[in-house]
Amino acid sequence: MTMTISRRWGLILSALLLLLSACRMPDEQASVAEGASASAASAQGERYHITWTMHLNEAVPGDAEMVRFLEDKFNVDLEIWNLENNQYEALLDLKLAQGEIPDLFRIRQSYDLLKYRNQQVLAEIPPGMLEQHAPNLTRLIHTDAPGYMEYGQLDGRQYGIPVINPTNEYRVPVVYREDWLNQLGLKPPATLAELEKVMYAFTREDPDRNGKHDTYGLSSEGMNVVFGAFGQMAFTEQLYFAEKDHRLVIGALEPEMKEALGYLQKWYRDGVIDPEFVTGENKGGYKHLSHAFIHGRIGMTSMGNYYHWVQAGDYQVVDDKGGEVPVEAAFNALELARRNSQARIIFGLPVTGPQGKSGSKAYDKLMSYTAIGAGAAQEPGKLAKILEILDYVSANPDLEASMTMKHGIRGKHWKWAGDAKDDVVILPPFDRSANYTNHIGANIGMMVPQRPRGRREQWASTLGLGEHGIYNALKVPLPSLIQYGPELIKLRNKAYVAMITGDTPIGAFDGFVKAFREAGGEQVLGEANEWYRGQAPK
């Protein structure tokens, strides 16, 4: 059979580029070879099958409109893996155990980057590939989050693209039932002593006026505000590190936490803490919902982010007719209003402790990583194609194209909120579905560090959430955290719960710290401080 001219030139071009790459230095070979492969694949018009993971609250249909749009635009077959967000790691690990590796790899817990690299399921992104095939994404990270790209490197090689959440400059809010406070003639507390007074009143003075003893002050998430009054965080998904005396410490091990635990043990003994705190405030479904708060069991929490607590009328939005209307309630505030139309919430400041410290939990801007699956690097040109798609859906410099990738088709799914084009209005019937973007296959990209300009964030900036946040001072994954981290977290939680419930005395704290260090904590602290010393100005 006669070879076509385009096919012949494609093979000649590949051979020349591969020959050229053989003459280059080793650290340049991977990038040049990938570029050669991409050119060859492009010349041959190869159509890739790409598997893609993303944040999902609901499944993406196989015929989703925006997925088909991208398939046509980039000449690919795009398969979204429907891995529910609440069970993402478990479902992903099950796939990996069965030998299935996604081509676009969402690593939700930043410390898992090293774990997955060690499992050999990630592809190295060769030098120059991001700049060449994802130039807009790369530029935004370097410009708006300088230095963060290096956090995706292991042993000097790029395995992860940092997902940077600019809204994490706002800490987690401290939320109270305002109608309970008003009923009892109280205000949001400013000090730990005032918080104690409010918590006892919520428990003993029937704030919902139903004549029953069925309310409590707080549950598990509210406890972090108590720990914050002593400068640390304890009940967190990861081990939180803090800077102290020019070194890193693990907050849950610091001696001042004994005093914080003393408060909580007393409150538990007096019935002020929800006895179900051990199982958490969320009872299933969307993970940021505090069902204990929604159902009126507790009057204070620090669960979820500011956008999970938007009440009806907190700020103005533009409706589909172009008029200014009050925003509707969302998430926790919406569910609370559905159960009790008279319920109101109010944000308070993190309370100040005996030494003048205060804070609530805050998430680092480095939220997660996006990576490429190992199998993608084995197909010539595929890695480049994935990066091109990722760049288009995540960091498109064209404003309308960017909004299309996030919200769907203008005029069908959304429209501009005004001439300034600083926000969009979701059109009916899509405005009645919180997860409509999943239904149409939109918003499949990664978050970039551009500061949000929407009205919700303008509202959030007025709430004082940019202060008193307690962040994790450790920014990178550590080998010892992979080895010991899960068991250390279990050890921490078990010891803290036992001391809060009084099953063990507060005096057992020092024994807990010793056991923690012997169970791998000492090695974790050593590695963390080795990294920390390397970050110090030279």
XYZ file of C-alpha atoms in Angstrom:
538
model
C 0.000 0.000 0.000
C 1.367 3.443 -0.937
C 2.208 5.671 2.038
C 0.509 9.103 1.964
C 2.681 12.231 1.654
C 1.546 13.571 5.061
C 2.229 10.217 6.686
C 5.715 10.054 5.097
C 6.609 13.594 6.189
C 5.288 12.918 9.686
C 7.596 9.926 10.057
C 10.568 11.832 8.608
C 9.936 14.718 11.021
C 9.723 12.324 13.957
C 12.947 10.611 12.982
C 14.812 13.912 12.598
C 13.604 15.253 15.941
C 14.388 12.023 17.763
C 17.872 11.992 16.194
C 18.361 15.588 17.324
C 17.240 14.727 20.859
C 19.824 11.955 21.069
C 22.538 14.600 20.704
C 21.221 16.703 23.579
C 22.096 16.598 27.239
C 20.042 14.075 29.342
C 18.007 16.724 31.157
C 16.775 18.062 27.790
C 15.956 14.738 26.187
C 12.568 14.106 27.829
C 11.177 17.485 26.805
C 12.437 17.262 23.209
C 11.285 13.673 22.788
C 7.823 14.594 24.041
C 7.736 17.545 21.641
C 8.752 15.287 18.779
C 6.101 12.782 19.705
C 3.494 15.523 19.935
C 4.447 16.786 16.486
C 4.262 13.297 15.047
C 0.900 12.632 16.662
C -0.427 15.942 15.398
C 0.779 15.206 11.885
C -1.007 11.867 11.967
C -4.213 13.379 13.432
C -4.287 10.898 16.310
C -7.407 10.986 18.511
C -6.628 10.282 22.154
C -8.873 8.702 24.753
C -8.320 10.748 27.930
C -9.595 9.838 31.396
C -10.128 12.829 33.669
C -10.848 13.287 37.387
C -12.427 16.399 38.875
C -14.404 17.737 41.824
C -17.812 16.035 41.710
C -20.887 16.450 43.852
C -22.979 14.631 41.264
C -22.130 12.378 38.321
C -21.294 13.784 34.892
C -23.407 12.109 32.174
C -21.560 10.406 29.349
C -23.131 12.765 26.800
C -22.608 15.969 28.801
C -22.799 19.028 26.550
C -19.554 20.728 27.541
C -17.595 17.477 27.441
C -18.756 16.995 23.841
C -17.707 20.594 23.113
C -14.157 19.876 24.295
C -14.032 16.561 22.452
C -14.840 18.298 19.185
C -12.488 21.203 19.822
C -9.455 19.086 20.725
C -10.234 15.953 18.694
C -10.223 13.670 21.749
C -12.502 11.236 23.521
C -12.867 12.571 27.056
C -14.055 10.263 29.834
C -14.872 11.859 33.194
C -14.406 9.443 36.087
C -17.393 9.830 38.380
C -15.599 9.620 41.725
C -17.837 11.220 44.350
C -16.038 13.948 46.261
C -16.945 12.609 49.707
C -15.312 9.269 48.885
C -12.751 10.450 46.360
C -9.581 8.935 47.812
C -11.198 5.566 48.580
C -12.715 5.298 45.086
C -9.505 6.441 43.406
C -7.369 3.997 45.376
C -9.750 1.199 44.402
C -9.263 2.080 40.726
C -5.497 2.181 41.175
C -5.526 -1.206 42.903
C -7.298 -2.583 39.825
C -4.553 -1.194 37.588
C -6.550 1.775 36.260
C -4.745 5.126 36.322
C -6.470 8.357 35.257
C -4.701 10.483 32.675
C -5.609 13.701 34.510
C -4.943 13.032 38.169
C -6.640 15.120 40.866
C -4.683 14.831 44.131
C -7.031 16.338 46.681
C -4.757 15.994 49.728
C -1.504 17.778 48.955
C 0.596 15.375 51.028
C -0.538 12.499 48.765
C 1.662 13.765 45.923
C 4.652 11.896 47.311
C 2.589 8.776 47.998
C 1.334 8.543 44.441
C 4.789 9.311 43.026
C 6.199 6.470 45.094
C 3.446 4.179 43.798
C 4.665 5.040 40.282
C 1.236 6.155 39.104
C 2.317 9.725 38.240
C 4.178 10.931 35.176
C 7.009 13.409 35.468
C 6.213 16.610 33.580
C 9.456 17.284 31.683
C 11.138 20.694 31.885
C 9.567 23.203 29.543
C 6.377 21.225 28.964
C 4.170 23.379 31.181
C 5.479 26.619 29.704
C 4.991 25.294 26.161
C 1.620 23.567 26.436
C -0.027 25.318 29.417
C 1.405 28.842 29.123
C -1.554 30.716 30.655
C -1.775 28.396 33.646
C 1.971 28.580 34.229
C 2.011 32.377 33.960
C -0.798 32.806 36.502
C 0.917 30.579 39.058
C 4.289 32.280 38.660
C 2.734 35.768 38.752
C 0.039 35.455 41.423
C 1.574 32.718 43.596
C 5.340 33.004 43.143
C 7.283 30.048 44.480
C 4.289 27.711 44.659
C 5.168 25.809 41.474
C 8.184 24.403 43.298
C 5.884 22.731 45.839
C 4.858 20.360 43.047
C 8.451 19.149 42.650
C 9.918 16.034 44.212
C 13.676 15.532 43.994
C 13.813 18.424 41.559
C 11.287 16.893 39.149
C 7.804 18.291 38.476
C 5.055 15.812 39.326
C 2.254 18.119 40.439
C 0.747 21.391 39.250
C -0.252 23.296 42.400
C -3.949 24.079 42.739
C -4.045 27.423 44.518
C -7.246 28.715 46.072
C -7.147 32.515 46.378
C -10.244 32.575 48.597
C -8.310 30.695 51.277
C -7.019 34.038 52.419
C -10.277 33.941 54.397
C -10.321 31.723 57.476
C -13.216 29.479 58.459
C -15.966 31.580 60.089
C -17.234 31.273 63.663
C -21.006 30.950 63.408
C -23.697 31.413 66.082
C -27.472 31.114 66.162
C -28.313 34.803 66.308
C -31.938 34.124 67.283
C -30.709 32.104 70.293
C -28.403 34.919 71.359
C -31.227 37.440 71.067
C -33.602 35.185 72.986
C -31.106 35.038 75.862
C -30.026 38.690 75.717
C -26.464 37.801 74.694
C -23.973 38.974 72.092
C -21.344 37.012 70.132
C -18.521 36.426 72.645
C -15.122 38.068 72.310
C -13.189 36.117 74.975
C -12.975 32.494 76.053
C -14.693 33.379 79.319
C -17.574 34.977 77.400
C -17.757 31.946 75.096
C -18.102 29.710 78.145
C -21.004 31.827 79.396
C -22.762 31.610 76.021
C -22.202 27.851 75.702
C -23.738 27.193 79.128
C -26.681 29.463 78.303
C -27.301 27.642 75.002
C -27.372 24.379 76.953
C -29.316 25.275 80.101
C -31.623 28.177 79.253
C -33.790 26.616 76.518
C -32.788 29.023 73.701
C -35.252 27.499 71.223
C -38.096 27.841 73.749
C -39.519 24.372 73.146
C -39.539 23.448 76.825
C -37.118 20.558 76.305
C -33.523 19.977 77.349
C -32.324 19.226 73.810
C -29.758 21.920 72.972
C -25.999 22.116 73.458
C -23.373 24.764 73.050
C -21.015 23.209 70.548
C -19.689 20.051 68.928
C -16.417 18.930 67.316
C -15.819 21.800 64.859
C -16.490 24.475 67.470
C -13.730 22.966 69.600
C -11.163 24.300 67.151
C -12.118 27.830 68.230
C -11.228 26.830 71.793
C -7.913 25.388 70.621
C -7.405 28.568 68.585
C -7.710 30.602 71.788
C -4.416 28.917 72.727
C -2.835 29.502 69.315
C -3.106 26.021 67.801
C -5.350 23.690 65.800
C -6.067 20.082 66.727
C -9.146 18.551 65.060
C -7.942 18.823 61.454
C -7.752 16.375 58.532
C -3.992 16.827 58.412
C -1.490 17.355 61.199
C -1.222 21.137 61.590
C 2.272 22.532 62.114
C 3.017 25.923 63.624
C 6.111 28.159 63.723
C 7.503 28.568 67.233
C 10.946 29.728 68.358
C 12.349 29.498 64.794
C 11.225 25.902 64.291
C 8.136 23.902 63.381
C 6.021 22.215 66.025
C 2.885 20.094 65.793
C 0.132 22.167 67.376
C -1.649 19.222 68.991
C 1.502 18.405 71.012
C 2.080 21.855 72.479
C 1.751 22.094 76.297
C -0.829 24.912 76.193
C -3.274 22.425 74.709
C -3.600 20.822 78.138
C -5.348 23.969 79.341
C -7.628 23.971 76.286
C -8.512 20.323 76.921
C -9.227 21.207 80.548
C -11.942 23.625 79.425
C -13.468 21.079 77.074
C -13.408 18.275 79.640
C -15.269 20.511 82.115
C -17.808 21.532 79.470
C -18.384 17.909 78.473
C -18.839 16.876 82.095
C -21.395 19.659 82.516
C -23.323 18.580 79.412
C -22.424 21.638 77.338
C -20.849 19.666 74.481
C -23.051 17.597 72.180
C -22.477 13.979 73.291
C -22.469 12.986 69.597
C -19.373 15.108 68.918
C -17.274 11.945 68.480
C -19.041 11.150 65.190
C -18.766 14.736 63.951
C -21.268 17.379 62.952
C -21.806 16.079 59.413
C -23.995 12.991 59.112
C -23.531 12.298 55.408
C -24.033 13.950 52.043
C -22.257 17.208 51.284
C -19.311 17.203 53.657
C -19.442 20.879 54.665
C -22.956 20.702 56.111
C -23.182 20.849 59.908
C -26.284 18.763 60.558
C -25.891 19.290 64.308
C -26.269 23.051 63.726
C -28.948 22.726 61.036
C -31.089 20.472 63.245
C -30.866 22.853 66.193
C -28.762 20.641 68.477
C -25.931 23.192 68.827
C -25.789 26.985 68.702
C -22.192 27.512 67.595
C -19.923 25.938 64.985
C -16.863 26.628 62.872
C -17.573 24.201 60.048
C -17.506 24.956 56.358
C -16.346 28.102 54.625
C -17.919 31.552 54.390
C -19.787 30.678 51.191
C -21.501 27.796 52.996
C -23.190 30.317 55.310
C -24.638 32.911 52.935
C -28.064 33.932 54.236
C -30.848 35.329 52.110
C -30.226 39.041 51.650
C -26.578 39.135 52.750
C -25.727 41.000 49.537
C -27.293 41.933 46.216
C -27.033 39.962 42.978
C -28.342 40.560 39.473
C -31.313 38.440 38.402
C -31.990 37.073 34.917
C -33.918 40.255 34.036
C -30.994 42.524 34.919
C -32.404 43.806 38.198
C -30.735 43.920 41.619
C -32.202 41.345 44.011
C -31.149 39.931 47.405
C -28.976 36.831 47.231
C -30.640 33.569 48.194
C -29.464 31.408 51.089
C -26.914 28.681 50.368
C -25.772 25.367 51.864
C -25.904 25.439 55.696
C -27.926 28.655 55.841
C -30.378 27.302 53.255
C -30.876 23.977 55.043
C -31.327 25.753 58.372
C -33.952 28.106 56.881
C -35.818 25.159 55.388
C -36.122 23.554 58.824
C -36.797 26.756 60.738
C -37.832 29.900 58.900
C -37.254 31.990 62.059
C -33.641 30.861 62.556
C -30.890 33.400 61.936
C -27.113 33.166 62.057
C -24.377 35.671 62.826
C -20.601 35.540 62.446
C -18.423 36.182 65.477
C -14.685 36.669 65.900
C -12.453 33.848 67.146
C -12.394 34.289 70.922
C -9.297 35.468 72.750
C -7.668 33.135 75.280
C -5.767 33.795 78.527
C -2.541 34.739 76.716
C -4.235 36.989 74.164
C -4.219 34.419 71.362
C -7.117 33.710 69.043
C -7.844 32.052 65.731
C -9.995 29.721 63.699
C -8.925 27.116 61.194
C -7.638 28.354 57.849
C -6.685 26.424 54.752
C -3.452 27.133 52.920
C -3.682 28.608 49.443
C -2.019 25.400 48.232
C -5.191 23.350 48.203
C -4.243 20.285 46.153
C -2.393 19.194 43.016
C -3.237 18.303 39.453
C -0.958 15.671 37.965
C -0.660 13.458 34.893
C -1.131 9.691 35.140
C 1.872 7.522 34.328
C 0.155 5.841 31.382
C -0.391 9.132 29.559
C 3.350 9.641 29.195
C 3.633 6.348 27.301
C 1.511 7.570 24.368
C 3.360 9.979 22.067
C 1.884 13.457 22.278
C -0.771 12.643 24.853
C 0.816 14.508 27.765
C 1.035 17.664 25.641
C -2.610 17.329 24.593
C -3.777 16.951 28.208
C -1.869 20.079 29.238
C -3.368 22.043 26.341
C -6.888 21.066 27.402
C -6.119 21.813 31.056
C -4.801 25.248 30.106
C -7.899 26.009 28.011
C -10.441 24.996 30.662
C -8.571 26.462 33.657
C -6.729 29.630 32.661
C -8.201 30.878 29.409
C -7.257 34.574 29.010
C -10.403 35.183 26.942
C -13.029 36.160 29.527
C -16.021 34.775 27.638
C -14.262 31.486 26.866
C -13.245 31.237 30.517
C -16.825 31.751 31.711
C -18.035 29.227 29.124
C -15.712 26.606 30.528
C -16.910 27.346 34.069
C -20.647 27.880 33.551
C -21.668 26.532 30.138
C -23.082 28.294 27.080
C -23.838 32.012 27.360
C -27.512 32.700 26.692
C -28.467 29.147 27.601
C -26.846 28.546 30.981
C -25.772 32.047 32.006
C -25.498 35.705 31.049
C -23.395 38.647 32.162
C -24.616 40.344 35.340
C -23.978 43.788 33.862
C -21.931 45.802 31.422
C -18.850 45.520 33.642
C -18.779 41.731 33.146
C -17.553 41.249 36.701
C -20.086 38.528 37.461
C -22.574 36.210 35.797
C -26.230 35.318 36.311
C -27.195 31.658 36.058
C -30.355 31.337 33.992
C -33.462 29.268 34.770
C -33.842 26.350 35.192
C -30.132 25.882 35.948
C -30.206 28.441 38.762
C -32.281 25.990 40.785
C -29.644 23.250 40.703
C -26.522 23.729 42.840
C -24.680 21.088 40.793
C -25.882 21.897 37.292
C -22.268 22.312 36.113
C -21.736 18.601 36.846
C -24.849 17.789 34.824
C -23.527 19.597 31.742
C -19.835 18.695 32.220
C -18.636 22.263 32.830
C -16.010 23.490 35.320
C -13.732 20.489 34.846
C -10.519 22.493 35.168
C -8.367 23.368 38.161
C -8.516 26.486 40.305
C -6.013 29.232 39.549
C -4.735 31.964 41.893
C -6.560 34.871 40.272
C -8.367 36.904 42.903
C -12.133 36.355 42.563
C -14.061 39.469 41.592
C -17.614 38.298 42.246
C -20.056 39.890 44.651
C -19.839 36.981 47.067
C -16.125 37.581 47.588
C -16.689 41.333 47.882
C -19.148 40.527 50.673
C -16.691 38.113 52.316
C -13.977 40.767 52.371
C -16.150 42.896 54.675
C -16.489 40.179 57.348
C -13.016 40.322 58.890
C -12.239 36.783 57.741
C -8.829 37.805 56.472
C -7.527 38.005 60.064
C -7.008 35.508 62.901
C -6.589 32.502 60.627
C -4.416 29.608 61.838
C -2.705 28.006 58.827
C -0.655 24.844 58.513
C 2.964 26.003 58.371
C 4.122 22.831 56.568
C 3.696 23.212 52.805
C 5.196 20.010 51.375
C 4.621 16.250 51.626
C 7.105 14.317 53.748
C 8.072 10.635 53.416
C 7.531 10.148 57.139
C 4.027 11.663 56.954
C 3.073 9.102 54.332
C 4.425 6.329 56.541
C 3.188 7.512 59.915
C 0.630 10.276 59.293
C -2.639 8.271 59.239
C -1.815 6.403 62.444
C -0.572 9.560 64.168
C -3.857 11.304 63.381
C -5.783 8.351 64.818
C -3.568 8.460 67.919
C -4.157 12.206 68.315
C -7.925 11.906 67.909
C -8.215 8.955 70.281
C -6.182 10.697 73.003
C -8.021 14.017 72.651
C -11.473 12.411 72.714
C -10.546 10.357 75.781
C -9.375 13.462 77.637
C -12.425 15.520 76.614
C -14.860 12.823 77.738
C -12.898 12.282 80.947
C -12.068 8.660 80.148
C -8.466 9.643 80.784
C -7.288 12.587 82.932
C -5.748 15.723 81.469
C -2.558 14.610 83.189
C -2.295 11.867 80.534
C -1.386 14.549 77.968
C 2.373 14.212 78.515
C 2.129 10.455 78.055
C 0.224 11.010 74.814
C 2.955 13.334 73.541
C 5.612 10.733 74.370
C 3.660 7.962 72.633
C 3.054 10.202 69.620
C 6.743 10.961 69.227
C 7.682 7.284 69.583
C 5.065 6.265 66.979
C 6.821 8.254 64.237
C 6.134 11.802 65.361
C 9.795 12.431 66.141
C 10.805 11.512 62.600
C 7.998 13.633 61.156
C 9.133 16.652 63.179
C 12.726 16.074 62.120
C 11.870 16.016 58.423
C 9.521 18.993 58.772
C 12.241 21.101 60.389
C 14.809 20.014 57.827
C 12.473 21.416 55.157
C 11.776 24.508 57.270
C 15.483 25.309 57.677
C 15.862 25.059 53.909
C 13.173 27.735 53.470
C 14.897 30.240 55.755
C 16.485 33.262 54.007
C 20.102 32.546 53.161
